[in-house]
Short mmCIF file of N, CA and C in Angstrom, two decimals:
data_model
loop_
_atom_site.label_atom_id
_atom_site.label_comp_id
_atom_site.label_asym_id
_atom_site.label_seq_id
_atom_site.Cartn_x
_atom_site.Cartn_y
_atom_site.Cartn_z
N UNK A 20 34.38 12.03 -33.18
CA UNK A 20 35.18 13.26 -33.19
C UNK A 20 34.89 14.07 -34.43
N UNK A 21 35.39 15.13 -34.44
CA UNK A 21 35.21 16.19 -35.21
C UNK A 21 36.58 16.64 -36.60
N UNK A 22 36.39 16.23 -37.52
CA UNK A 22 37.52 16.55 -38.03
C UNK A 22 37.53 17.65 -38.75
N UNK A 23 39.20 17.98 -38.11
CA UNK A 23 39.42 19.27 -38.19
C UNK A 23 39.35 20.70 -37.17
N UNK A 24 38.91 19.46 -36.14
CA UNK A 24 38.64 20.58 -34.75
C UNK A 24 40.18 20.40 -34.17
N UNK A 25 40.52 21.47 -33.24
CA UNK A 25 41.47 21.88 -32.85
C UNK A 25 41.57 22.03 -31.02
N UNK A 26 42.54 21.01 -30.75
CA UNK A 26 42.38 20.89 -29.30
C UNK A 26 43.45 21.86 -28.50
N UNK A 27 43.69 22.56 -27.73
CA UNK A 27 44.86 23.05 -27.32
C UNK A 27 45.24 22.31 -26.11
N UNK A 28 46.23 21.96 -25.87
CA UNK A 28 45.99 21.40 -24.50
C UNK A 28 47.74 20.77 -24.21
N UNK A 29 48.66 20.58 -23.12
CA UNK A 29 49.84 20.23 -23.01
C UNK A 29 49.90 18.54 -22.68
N UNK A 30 48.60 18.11 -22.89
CA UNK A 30 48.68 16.25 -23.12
C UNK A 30 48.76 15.96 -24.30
N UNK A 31 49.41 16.41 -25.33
CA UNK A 31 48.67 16.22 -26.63
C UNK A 31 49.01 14.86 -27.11
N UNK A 32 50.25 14.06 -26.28
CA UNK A 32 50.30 12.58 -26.71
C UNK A 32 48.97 11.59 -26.30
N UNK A 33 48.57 12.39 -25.08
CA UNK A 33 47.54 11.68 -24.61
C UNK A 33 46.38 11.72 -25.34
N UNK A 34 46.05 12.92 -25.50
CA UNK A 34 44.85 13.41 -26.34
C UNK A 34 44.96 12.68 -27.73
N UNK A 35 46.03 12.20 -28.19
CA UNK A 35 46.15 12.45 -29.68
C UNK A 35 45.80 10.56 -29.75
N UNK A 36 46.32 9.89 -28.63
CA UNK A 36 45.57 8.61 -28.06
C UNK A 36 44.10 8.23 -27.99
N UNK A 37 43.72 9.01 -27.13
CA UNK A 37 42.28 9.15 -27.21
C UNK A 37 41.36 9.74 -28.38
N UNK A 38 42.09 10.48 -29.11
CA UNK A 38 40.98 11.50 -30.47
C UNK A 38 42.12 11.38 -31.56
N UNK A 39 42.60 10.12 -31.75
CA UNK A 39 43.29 10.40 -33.30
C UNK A 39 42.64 11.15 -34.33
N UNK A 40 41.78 11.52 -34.63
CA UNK A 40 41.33 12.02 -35.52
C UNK A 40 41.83 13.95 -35.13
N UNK A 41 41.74 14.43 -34.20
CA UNK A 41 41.98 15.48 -34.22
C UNK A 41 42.82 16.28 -34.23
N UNK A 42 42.79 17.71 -34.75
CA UNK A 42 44.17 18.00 -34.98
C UNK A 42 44.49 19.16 -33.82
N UNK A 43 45.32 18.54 -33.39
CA UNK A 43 46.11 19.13 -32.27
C UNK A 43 47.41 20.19 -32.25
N UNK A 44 47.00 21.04 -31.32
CA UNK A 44 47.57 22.33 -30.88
C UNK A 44 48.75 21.76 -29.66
N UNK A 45 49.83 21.85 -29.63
CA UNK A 45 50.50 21.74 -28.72
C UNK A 45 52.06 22.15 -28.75
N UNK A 46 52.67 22.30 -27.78
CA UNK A 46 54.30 23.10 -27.53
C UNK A 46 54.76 21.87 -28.22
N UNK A 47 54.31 20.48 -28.52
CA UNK A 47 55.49 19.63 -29.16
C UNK A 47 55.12 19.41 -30.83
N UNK A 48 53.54 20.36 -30.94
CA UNK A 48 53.57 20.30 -32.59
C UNK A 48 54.04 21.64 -33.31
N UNK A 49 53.97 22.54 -32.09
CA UNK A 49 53.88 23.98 -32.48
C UNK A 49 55.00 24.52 -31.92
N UNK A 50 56.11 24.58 -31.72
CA UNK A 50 57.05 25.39 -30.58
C UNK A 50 57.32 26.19 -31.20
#
């Protein structure tokens, strides 16, 4: 993975499972 890349996406527990490293965009980090 890429650190510091930015995923947008509304799985972000899932995503954040699969790509701990990345930093994630989502309605439950960002509302």
């Amino acid at each position: 993975t890429v650190a510091g890349h930015r995923l947008l996406t509304r799985d972000a527990a899932r995503y954040r499972s699969y790509f701990p490293d990345l930093d994630i965009i989502s309605p439950e980090t960002h509302p």
